[in-house]
Amino acid sequence: MFTIDQIRSYTDRFGVPSYVDDDGDLHLNFAADNDFPHNVDVVVLIDNDRLSYIAFPSDYHPDNLEYKVNRANMRRNFPTAVMSKGELRMEYSFYISEDVSEEYIYDTCVRRILGSIWNAFVEFDRDDIEEE
Amino acid sequence: MITYEIIKECLDILEVNYTDLTEENGGIAVCFFDKETFSHEIYTNIHVVNDELVSFISYADDYHPEGDLLAMANRHNYRSHSPRCYIDDDGDVIMHQAFVLAAEVSPNYILKDVIQATISLTMEAFSNFELDMEEFSSRFSNKD
């Protein structure tokens, strides 16, 4: 249905630096900017019919994390904020066992979700965001 | 593209009863109850936005688990892909899943991977919500 090479060919269109690790997982390196001044490593995994993203920000330690994780999940449709060992990460996965178009994979499962993950980090510590 | 009509057709195929509240902007309301799985009725509101986003927001009637709810919600999100969980302003446990369906997908994808999977996983999520990690691990070896 989809492959890491296919996903990487899409992310290459955005000019995002990437590499494939020894396990065959794709790593995307998003550089810090003015909106979110921390680099973010996004790991892309494929397991049978599931395409998953796990995003790890570098050196980002917001206070009151458990409350803000819940708040982020309350006000955004995706991705899912998760606290693991006191660190924040964003996750989302697509289960696709039936036919979908290539455009769906590219536009929804890659382009939009990566944009959502970045925006989730940008908005994570802001108090002035309304629920979606 | 996703519409309320498509949602209702799928629910009919799945033989799931629903209440159409779309004229009052209330979406489609579905109630589930399976005493063997979870001892509370689960209410799911299905909303479609701009013919491209569908969201499923679920809560369990009269369900007030004891413990640190924020930690329990995070534990759920840590070990389960979907639906995601949060605690709302009233302290209720909410299961939420959303899909963007702007690009072309097959009817079977909407029926099976979107609607049927969400309904099934939501029931399972409430059923597993209070399980500690050991209990959960003994029930499941992987995220599902």
PDB file of C-alpha atoms in Angstrom:
ATOM      1  CA  MET A   1       0.000   0.000   0.000  1.00  0.00           C
ATOM      2  CA  PHE A   2       2.845   2.390   0.860  1.00  0.00           C
ATOM      3  CA  THR A   3       6.588   2.192   1.388  1.00  0.00           C
ATOM      4  CA  ILE A   4       9.242   4.195   3.172  1.00  0.00           C
ATOM      5  CA  ASP A   5      10.801   5.059  -0.206  1.00  0.00           C
ATOM      6  CA  GLN A   6       7.454   6.404  -1.357  1.00  0.00           C
ATOM      7  CA  ILE A   7       7.015   8.513   1.775  1.00  0.00           C
ATOM      8  CA  ARG A   8      10.590   9.776   1.468  1.00  0.00           C
ATOM      9  CA  SER A   9      10.002  10.760  -2.158  1.00  0.00           C
ATOM     10  CA  TYR A  10       7.158  12.966  -0.927  1.00  0.00           C
ATOM     11  CA  THR A  11       9.094  14.542   1.914  1.00  0.00           C
ATOM     12  CA  ASP A  12      11.967  15.219  -0.485  1.00  0.00           C
ATOM     13  CA  ARG A  13       9.603  17.571  -2.312  1.00  0.00           C
ATOM     14  CA  PHE A  14       9.590  19.755   0.801  1.00  0.00           C
ATOM     15  CA  GLY A  15      13.368  19.748   1.005  1.00  0.00           C
ATOM     16  CA  VAL A  16      13.362  18.178   4.466  1.00  0.00           C
ATOM     17  CA  PRO A  17      16.704  16.476   5.303  1.00  0.00           C
ATOM     18  CA  SER A  18      16.139  12.784   5.934  1.00  0.00           C
ATOM     19  CA  TYR A  19      17.786   9.430   6.337  1.00  0.00           C
ATOM     20  CA  VAL A  20      16.699   5.822   6.737  1.00  0.00           C
ATOM     21  CA  ASP A  21      18.057   4.045   9.811  1.00  0.00           C
ATOM     22  CA  ASP A  22      19.164   0.429  10.156  1.00  0.00           C
ATOM     23  CA  ASP A  23      15.615  -0.622  11.051  1.00  0.00           C
ATOM     24  CA  GLY A  24      14.292   0.878   7.835  1.00  0.00           C
ATOM     25  CA  ASP A  25      12.554   3.753   9.592  1.00  0.00           C
ATOM     26  CA  LEU A  26      12.635   7.183   8.009  1.00  0.00           C
ATOM     27  CA  HIS A  27      13.935  10.135  10.036  1.00  0.00           C
ATOM     28  CA  LEU A  28      13.017  13.686   9.063  1.00  0.00           C
ATOM     29  CA  ASN A  29      14.984  16.577  10.531  1.00  0.00           C
ATOM     30  CA  PHE A  30      12.960  19.755  10.851  1.00  0.00           C
ATOM     31  CA  ALA A  31      15.060  22.775  11.706  1.00  0.00           C
ATOM     32  CA  ALA A  32      14.157  25.257  14.411  1.00  0.00           C
ATOM     33  CA  ASP A  33      12.674  28.546  13.297  1.00  0.00           C
ATOM     34  CA  ASN A  34      11.256  31.672  14.889  1.00  0.00           C
ATOM     35  CA  ASP A  35       7.907  30.001  15.558  1.00  0.00           C
ATOM     36  CA  PHE A  36       9.401  26.986  17.319  1.00  0.00           C
ATOM     37  CA  PRO A  37      13.078  27.402  18.191  1.00  0.00           C
ATOM     38  CA  HIS A  38      13.825  23.708  18.625  1.00  0.00           C
ATOM     39  CA  ASN A  39      14.841  21.136  16.063  1.00  0.00           C
ATOM     40  CA  VAL A  40      12.346  18.297  15.663  1.00  0.00           C
ATOM     41  CA  ASP A  41      13.183  14.730  14.647  1.00  0.00           C
ATOM     42  CA  VAL A  42      10.224  12.963  13.113  1.00  0.00           C
ATOM     43  CA  VAL A  43      10.427   9.182  12.855  1.00  0.00           C
ATOM     44  CA  VAL A  44       8.227   7.602  10.200  1.00  0.00           C
ATOM     45  CA  LEU A  45       7.452   3.914  10.649  1.00  0.00           C
ATOM     46  CA  ILE A  46       5.495   1.494   8.518  1.00  0.00           C
ATOM     47  CA  ASP A  47       4.107  -1.645  10.093  1.00  0.00           C
ATOM     48  CA  ASN A  48       1.904  -3.625   7.735  1.00  0.00           C
ATOM     49  CA  ASP A  49      -1.089  -1.356   7.058  1.00  0.00           C
ATOM     50  CA  ARG A  50      -0.107   1.328   9.545  1.00  0.00           C
ATOM     51  CA  LEU A  51       1.874   4.472   8.804  1.00  0.00           C
ATOM     52  CA  SER A  52       3.022   6.156  12.023  1.00  0.00           C
ATOM     53  CA  TYR A  53       4.757   9.377  12.940  1.00  0.00           C
ATOM     54  CA  ILE A  54       6.536  10.090  16.199  1.00  0.00           C
ATOM     55  CA  ALA A  55       8.020  13.564  16.614  1.00  0.00           C
ATOM     56  CA  PHE A  56      10.669  14.429  19.186  1.00  0.00           C
ATOM     57  CA  PRO A  57      11.600  18.052  19.857  1.00  0.00           C
ATOM     58  CA  SER A  58      15.164  18.798  20.829  1.00  0.00           C
ATOM     59  CA  ASP A  59      15.859  20.326  24.243  1.00  0.00           C
ATOM     60  CA  TYR A  60      12.247  21.394  24.805  1.00  0.00           C
ATOM     61  CA  HIS A  61      11.046  21.246  28.408  1.00  0.00           C
ATOM     62  CA  PRO A  62       7.822  23.184  28.972  1.00  0.00           C
ATOM     63  CA  ASP A  63       6.585  23.389  32.534  1.00  0.00           C
ATOM     64  CA  ASN A  64       3.338  21.792  33.730  1.00  0.00           C
ATOM     65  CA  LEU A  65       3.698  19.247  30.943  1.00  0.00           C
ATOM     66  CA  GLU A  66       0.907  16.836  31.849  1.00  0.00           C
ATOM     67  CA  TYR A  67      -1.677  19.626  31.902  1.00  0.00           C
ATOM     68  CA  LYS A  68      -0.440  21.068  28.616  1.00  0.00           C
ATOM     69  CA  VAL A  69      -0.399  17.660  26.925  1.00  0.00           C
ATOM     70  CA  ASN A  70      -4.071  17.224  27.803  1.00  0.00           C
ATOM     71  CA  ARG A  71      -4.848  20.779  26.706  1.00  0.00           C
ATOM     72  CA  ALA A  72      -3.148  20.184  23.355  1.00  0.00           C
ATOM     73  CA  ASN A  73      -5.188  17.042  22.794  1.00  0.00           C
ATOM     74  CA  MET A  74      -8.368  18.885  23.713  1.00  0.00           C
ATOM     75  CA  ARG A  75      -7.874  21.743  21.289  1.00  0.00           C
ATOM     76  CA  ARG A  76      -6.349  20.059  18.241  1.00  0.00           C
ATOM     77  CA  ASN A  77      -7.735  17.311  16.005  1.00  0.00           C
ATOM     78  CA  PHE A  78      -4.223  15.927  15.434  1.00  0.00           C
ATOM     79  CA  PRO A  79      -1.542  14.945  16.167  1.00  0.00           C
ATOM     80  CA  THR A  80      -1.705  13.399  19.644  1.00  0.00           C
ATOM     81  CA  ALA A  81       0.521  14.913  22.311  1.00  0.00           C
ATOM     82  CA  VAL A  82       2.080  12.306  24.574  1.00  0.00           C
ATOM     83  CA  MET A  83       4.269  12.624  27.641  1.00  0.00           C
ATOM     84  CA  SER A  84       6.856   9.856  27.849  1.00  0.00           C
ATOM     85  CA  LYS A  85       9.392   9.771  30.691  1.00  0.00           C
ATOM     86  CA  GLY A  86       8.774  13.461  31.283  1.00  0.00           C
ATOM     87  CA  GLU A  87       9.404  14.406  27.662  1.00  0.00           C
ATOM     88  CA  LEU A  88       6.933  15.660  25.083  1.00  0.00           C
ATOM     89  CA  ARG A  89       6.373  13.978  21.771  1.00  0.00           C
ATOM     90  CA  MET A  90       3.698  14.194  19.081  1.00  0.00           C
ATOM     91  CA  GLU A  91       2.275  11.098  17.451  1.00  0.00           C
ATOM     92  CA  TYR A  92      -0.172  10.197  14.756  1.00  0.00           C
ATOM     93  CA  SER A  93      -0.830   7.120  12.711  1.00  0.00           C
ATOM     94  CA  PHE A  94      -2.910   6.125   9.728  1.00  0.00           C
ATOM     95  CA  TYR A  95      -4.411   2.666   9.403  1.00  0.00           C
ATOM     96  CA  ILE A  96      -4.973   2.008   5.722  1.00  0.00           C
ATOM     97  CA  SER A  97      -6.115  -1.475   4.772  1.00  0.00           C
ATOM     98  CA  GLU A  98      -8.413  -0.445   1.940  1.00  0.00           C
ATOM     99  CA  ASP A  99      -7.842   1.426  -1.316  1.00  0.00           C
ATOM    100  CA  VAL A 100      -6.938   5.098  -1.168  1.00  0.00           C
ATOM    101  CA  SER A 101      -5.549   7.376  -3.835  1.00  0.00           C
ATOM    102  CA  GLU A 102      -1.899   8.343  -4.101  1.00  0.00           C
ATOM    103  CA  GLU A 103      -3.065  11.916  -3.575  1.00  0.00           C
ATOM    104  CA  TYR A 104      -4.510  10.916  -0.210  1.00  0.00           C
ATOM    105  CA  ILE A 105      -1.183   9.423   0.864  1.00  0.00           C
ATOM    106  CA  TYR A 106       0.733  12.481  -0.269  1.00  0.00           C
ATOM    107  CA  ASP A 107      -1.625  15.270   0.731  1.00  0.00           C
ATOM    108  CA  THR A 108      -3.242  13.902   3.892  1.00  0.00           C
ATOM    109  CA  CYS A 109      -0.894  11.265   5.223  1.00  0.00           C
ATOM    110  CA  VAL A 110       2.308  13.196   4.595  1.00  0.00           C
ATOM    111  CA  ARG A 111       1.921  16.892   3.806  1.00  0.00           C
ATOM    112  CA  ARG A 112      -0.912  17.785   6.142  1.00  0.00           C
ATOM    113  CA  ILE A 113       0.163  15.661   9.079  1.00  0.00           C
ATOM    114  CA  LEU A 114       3.703  17.017   9.012  1.00  0.00           C
ATOM    115  CA  GLY A 115       2.290  20.534   8.970  1.00  0.00           C
ATOM    116  CA  SER A 116      -0.007  19.659  11.867  1.00  0.00           C
ATOM    117  CA  ILE A 117       2.844  18.214  13.879  1.00  0.00           C
ATOM    118  CA  TRP A 118       4.888  21.371  13.458  1.00  0.00           C
ATOM    119  CA  ASN A 119       1.937  23.599  14.300  1.00  0.00           C
ATOM    120  CA  ALA A 120       1.202  21.498  17.381  1.00  0.00           C
ATOM    121  CA  PHE A 121       4.674  22.250  18.699  1.00  0.00           C
ATOM    122  CA  VAL A 122       4.341  25.925  17.813  1.00  0.00           C
ATOM    123  CA  GLU A 123       1.049  26.188  19.703  1.00  0.00           C
ATOM    124  CA  PHE A 124       1.844  23.817  22.528  1.00  0.00           C
ATOM    125  CA  ASP A 125       2.885  26.355  25.126  1.00  0.00           C
ATOM    126  CA  ARG A 126       0.546  29.128  24.021  1.00  0.00           C
ATOM    127  CA  ASP A 127      -2.388  30.079  26.221  1.00  0.00           C
ATOM    128  CA  ASP A 128      -4.293  31.991  23.534  1.00  0.00           C
ATOM    129  CA  ILE A 129      -5.341  29.102  21.284  1.00  0.00           C
ATOM    130  CA  GLU A 130      -8.991  28.155  20.960  1.00  0.00           C
ATOM    131  CA  GLU A 131     -10.202  24.559  20.722  1.00  0.00           C
ATOM    132  CA  GLU A 132     -10.623  23.400  17.080  1.00  0.00           C
TER     133      GLU A 132
ATOM    134  CA  MET B   1     -14.762  14.143   0.285  1.00  0.00           C
ATOM    135  CA  ILE B   2     -16.947  13.150   3.213  1.00  0.00           C
ATOM    136  CA  THR B   3     -20.569  14.069   3.892  1.00  0.00           C
ATOM    137  CA  TYR B   4     -23.200  13.244   6.467  1.00  0.00           C
ATOM    138  CA  GLU B   5     -25.008  11.225   3.787  1.00  0.00           C
ATOM    139  CA  ILE B   6     -21.958   9.019   3.326  1.00  0.00           C
ATOM    140  CA  ILE B   7     -21.684   8.583   7.097  1.00  0.00           C
ATOM    141  CA  LYS B   8     -25.339   7.581   7.366  1.00  0.00           C
ATOM    142  CA  GLU B   9     -25.014   5.103   4.488  1.00  0.00           C
ATOM    143  CA  CYS B  10     -22.083   3.478   6.243  1.00  0.00           C
ATOM    144  CA  LEU B  11     -23.902   3.301   9.567  1.00  0.00           C
ATOM    145  CA  ASP B  12     -26.833   1.665   7.791  1.00  0.00           C
ATOM    146  CA  ILE B  13     -24.514  -0.921   6.249  1.00  0.00           C
ATOM    147  CA  LEU B  14     -22.992  -1.571   9.675  1.00  0.00           C
ATOM    148  CA  GLU B  15     -26.511  -1.794  11.136  1.00  0.00           C
ATOM    149  CA  VAL B  16     -25.700   0.880  13.685  1.00  0.00           C
ATOM    150  CA  ASN B  17     -28.642   2.938  14.911  1.00  0.00           C
ATOM    151  CA  TYR B  18     -28.143   6.678  14.934  1.00  0.00           C
ATOM    152  CA  THR B  19     -29.944   9.953  15.532  1.00  0.00           C
ATOM    153  CA  ASP B  20     -29.676  12.558  12.821  1.00  0.00           C
ATOM    154  CA  LEU B  21     -29.116  15.940  14.446  1.00  0.00           C
ATOM    155  CA  THR B  22     -27.592  17.611  11.413  1.00  0.00           C
ATOM    156  CA  GLU B  23     -30.444  20.111  11.030  1.00  0.00           C
ATOM    157  CA  GLU B  24     -29.617  21.429  14.505  1.00  0.00           C
ATOM    158  CA  ASN B  25     -25.862  21.354  13.719  1.00  0.00           C
ATOM    159  CA  GLY B  26     -25.570  18.490  16.162  1.00  0.00           C
ATOM    160  CA  GLY B  27     -24.071  16.043  13.717  1.00  0.00           C
ATOM    161  CA  ILE B  28     -24.966  12.403  13.979  1.00  0.00           C
ATOM    162  CA  ALA B  29     -25.349  10.839  17.405  1.00  0.00           C
ATOM    163  CA  VAL B  30     -24.697   7.186  18.048  1.00  0.00           C
ATOM    164  CA  CYS B  31     -25.054   5.239  21.275  1.00  0.00           C
ATOM    165  CA  PHE B  32     -23.260   1.953  21.963  1.00  0.00           C
ATOM    166  CA  PHE B  33     -23.669  -0.457  24.780  1.00  0.00           C
ATOM    167  CA  ASP B  34     -22.042  -3.826  25.202  1.00  0.00           C
ATOM    168  CA  LYS B  35     -22.307  -4.932  28.800  1.00  0.00           C
ATOM    169  CA  GLU B  36     -19.706  -7.646  28.257  1.00  0.00           C
ATOM    170  CA  THR B  37     -17.104  -5.078  27.157  1.00  0.00           C
ATOM    171  CA  PHE B  38     -17.880  -1.938  29.144  1.00  0.00           C
ATOM    172  CA  SER B  39     -20.612  -1.302  31.668  1.00  0.00           C
ATOM    173  CA  HIS B  40     -21.524   2.239  30.564  1.00  0.00           C
ATOM    174  CA  GLU B  41     -23.332   3.504  27.500  1.00  0.00           C
ATOM    175  CA  ILE B  42     -20.982   5.243  25.079  1.00  0.00           C
ATOM    176  CA  TYR B  43     -22.260   8.262  23.189  1.00  0.00           C
ATOM    177  CA  THR B  44     -20.466   9.307  20.023  1.00  0.00           C
ATOM    178  CA  ASN B  45     -21.093  12.519  18.125  1.00  0.00           C
ATOM    179  CA  ILE B  46     -19.949  12.462  14.508  1.00  0.00           C
ATOM    180  CA  HIS B  47     -19.314  15.831  12.909  1.00  0.00           C
ATOM    181  CA  VAL B  48     -18.381  16.668   9.335  1.00  0.00           C
ATOM    182  CA  VAL B  49     -16.685  19.976   8.570  1.00  0.00           C
ATOM    183  CA  ASN B  50     -16.371  21.455   5.072  1.00  0.00           C
ATOM    184  CA  ASP B  51     -16.957  18.051   3.475  1.00  0.00           C
ATOM    185  CA  GLU B  52     -13.377  17.049   4.290  1.00  0.00           C
ATOM    186  CA  LEU B  53     -12.980  16.565   8.038  1.00  0.00           C
ATOM    187  CA  VAL B  54     -14.883  14.009  10.074  1.00  0.00           C
ATOM    188  CA  SER B  55     -14.495  13.791  13.828  1.00  0.00           C
ATOM    189  CA  PHE B  56     -15.786  11.284  16.357  1.00  0.00           C
ATOM    190  CA  ILE B  57     -16.123  12.606  19.906  1.00  0.00           C
ATOM    191  CA  SER B  58     -17.164  10.026  22.488  1.00  0.00           C
ATOM    192  CA  TYR B  59     -17.925   9.957  26.176  1.00  0.00           C
ATOM    193  CA  ALA B  60     -19.277   7.297  28.481  1.00  0.00           C
ATOM    194  CA  ASP B  61     -22.446   7.950  30.416  1.00  0.00           C
ATOM    195  CA  ASP B  62     -22.005   8.304  34.163  1.00  0.00           C
ATOM    196  CA  TYR B  63     -18.393   7.175  33.930  1.00  0.00           C
ATOM    197  CA  HIS B  64     -16.205   8.657  36.656  1.00  0.00           C
ATOM    198  CA  PRO B  65     -13.038   6.594  37.073  1.00  0.00           C
ATOM    199  CA  GLU B  66     -10.992   7.170  40.187  1.00  0.00           C
ATOM    200  CA  GLY B  67      -7.380   8.250  40.034  1.00  0.00           C
ATOM    201  CA  ASP B  68      -5.205  10.801  38.288  1.00  0.00           C
ATOM    202  CA  LEU B  69      -7.233  11.296  35.129  1.00  0.00           C
ATOM    203  CA  LEU B  70      -4.612  13.328  33.282  1.00  0.00           C
ATOM    204  CA  ALA B  71      -2.063  10.597  33.886  1.00  0.00           C
ATOM    205  CA  MET B  72      -4.556   7.937  32.842  1.00  0.00           C
ATOM    206  CA  ALA B  73      -5.399   9.809  29.633  1.00  0.00           C
ATOM    207  CA  ASN B  74      -1.711  10.166  28.849  1.00  0.00           C
ATOM    208  CA  ARG B  75      -1.181   6.476  29.587  1.00  0.00           C
ATOM    209  CA  HIS B  76      -3.905   5.638  27.094  1.00  0.00           C
ATOM    210  CA  ASN B  77      -2.352   7.852  24.417  1.00  0.00           C
ATOM    211  CA  TYR B  78       1.081   6.384  25.111  1.00  0.00           C
ATOM    212  CA  ARG B  79      -0.019   2.818  24.491  1.00  0.00           C
ATOM    213  CA  SER B  80      -2.815   3.138  21.927  1.00  0.00           C
ATOM    214  CA  HIS B  81      -2.785   4.591  18.444  1.00  0.00           C
ATOM    215  CA  SER B  82      -6.409   5.596  18.416  1.00  0.00           C
ATOM    216  CA  PRO B  83      -8.673   7.108  19.448  1.00  0.00           C
ATOM    217  CA  ARG B  84      -6.810   9.799  21.343  1.00  0.00           C
ATOM    218  CA  CYS B  85      -8.001  10.612  24.851  1.00  0.00           C
ATOM    219  CA  TYR B  86      -8.305  13.823  26.812  1.00  0.00           C
ATOM    220  CA  ILE B  87     -10.034  15.039  29.939  1.00  0.00           C
ATOM    221  CA  ASP B  88     -12.457  17.850  29.200  1.00  0.00           C
ATOM    222  CA  ASP B  89     -13.208  20.921  31.309  1.00  0.00           C
ATOM    223  CA  ASP B  90     -15.925  19.009  33.183  1.00  0.00           C
ATOM    224  CA  GLY B  91     -13.511  16.232  34.111  1.00  0.00           C
ATOM    225  CA  ASP B  92     -15.070  13.747  31.695  1.00  0.00           C
ATOM    226  CA  VAL B  93     -13.015  11.180  29.803  1.00  0.00           C
ATOM    227  CA  ILE B  94     -13.300  11.953  26.097  1.00  0.00           C
ATOM    228  CA  MET B  95     -12.182   9.724  23.238  1.00  0.00           C
ATOM    229  CA  HIS B  96     -11.628  11.634  20.032  1.00  0.00           C
ATOM    230  CA  GLN B  97     -10.648  10.609  16.543  1.00  0.00           C
ATOM    231  CA  ALA B  98     -10.553  12.783  13.425  1.00  0.00           C
ATOM    232  CA  PHE B  99      -9.827  12.118   9.765  1.00  0.00           C
ATOM    233  CA  VAL B 100      -9.161  14.428   6.849  1.00  0.00           C
ATOM    234  CA  LEU B 101     -10.823  12.992   3.763  1.00  0.00           C
ATOM    235  CA  ALA B 102     -10.203  15.733   1.229  1.00  0.00           C
ATOM    236  CA  ALA B 103      -8.450  13.535  -1.332  1.00  0.00           C
ATOM    237  CA  GLU B 104      -9.994  10.492  -2.974  1.00  0.00           C
ATOM    238  CA  VAL B 105     -10.414   7.329  -0.925  1.00  0.00           C
ATOM    239  CA  SER B 106     -12.465   4.214  -1.603  1.00  0.00           C
ATOM    240  CA  PRO B 107     -15.894   3.681  -0.018  1.00  0.00           C
ATOM    241  CA  ASN B 108     -14.466   0.658   1.769  1.00  0.00           C
ATOM    242  CA  TYR B 109     -11.790   2.803   3.393  1.00  0.00           C
ATOM    243  CA  ILE B 110     -14.453   5.087   4.847  1.00  0.00           C
ATOM    244  CA  LEU B 111     -16.620   2.162   5.895  1.00  0.00           C
ATOM    245  CA  LYS B 112     -13.968  -0.098   7.413  1.00  0.00           C
ATOM    246  CA  ASP B 113     -10.879   1.918   8.298  1.00  0.00           C
ATOM    247  CA  VAL B 114     -12.652   5.114   9.341  1.00  0.00           C
ATOM    248  CA  ILE B 115     -16.090   4.337  10.738  1.00  0.00           C
ATOM    249  CA  GLN B 116     -16.034   0.685  11.736  1.00  0.00           C
ATOM    250  CA  ALA B 117     -12.528   0.886  13.168  1.00  0.00           C
ATOM    251  CA  THR B 118     -13.283   4.041  15.144  1.00  0.00           C
ATOM    252  CA  ILE B 119     -16.441   2.594  16.665  1.00  0.00           C
ATOM    253  CA  SER B 120     -14.684  -0.625  17.617  1.00  0.00           C
ATOM    254  CA  LEU B 121     -11.549   1.042  18.979  1.00  0.00           C
ATOM    255  CA  THR B 122     -13.550   3.574  20.978  1.00  0.00           C
ATOM    256  CA  MET B 123     -15.383   0.824  22.817  1.00  0.00           C
ATOM    257  CA  GLU B 124     -12.079  -0.922  23.404  1.00  0.00           C
ATOM    258  CA  ALA B 125     -10.431   2.299  24.587  1.00  0.00           C
ATOM    259  CA  PHE B 126     -13.018   2.881  27.299  1.00  0.00           C
ATOM    260  CA  SER B 127     -12.840  -0.765  28.275  1.00  0.00           C
ATOM    261  CA  ASN B 128      -9.060  -0.558  28.710  1.00  0.00           C
ATOM    262  CA  PHE B 129      -8.856   2.951  30.167  1.00  0.00           C
ATOM    263  CA  GLU B 130      -8.381   1.927  33.787  1.00  0.00           C
ATOM    264  CA  LEU B 131      -6.047  -1.005  33.132  1.00  0.00           C
ATOM    265  CA  ASP B 132      -2.561  -0.443  34.479  1.00  0.00           C
ATOM    266  CA  MET B 133       0.396  -1.168  32.220  1.00  0.00           C
ATOM    267  CA  GLU B 134       0.805  -4.721  33.439  1.00  0.00           C
ATOM    268  CA  GLU B 135      -2.854  -5.537  32.970  1.00  0.00           C
ATOM    269  CA  PHE B 136      -2.827  -3.883  29.558  1.00  0.00           C
ATOM    270  CA  SER B 137       0.317  -5.710  28.467  1.00  0.00           C
ATOM    271  CA  SER B 138      -1.164  -9.020  29.419  1.00  0.00           C
ATOM    272  CA  ARG B 139      -4.130  -8.245  27.200  1.00  0.00           C
ATOM    273  CA  PHE B 140      -2.212  -6.792  24.246  1.00  0.00           C
ATOM    274  CA  SER B 141       1.329  -7.356  23.103  1.00  0.00           C
ATOM    275  CA  ASN B 142       1.359  -4.350  20.744  1.00  0.00           C
ATOM    276  CA  LYS B 143      -0.428  -1.103  20.125  1.00  0.00           C
ATOM    277  CA  ASP B 144      -3.537  -1.798  18.108  1.00  0.00           C
TER     278      ASP B 144
END
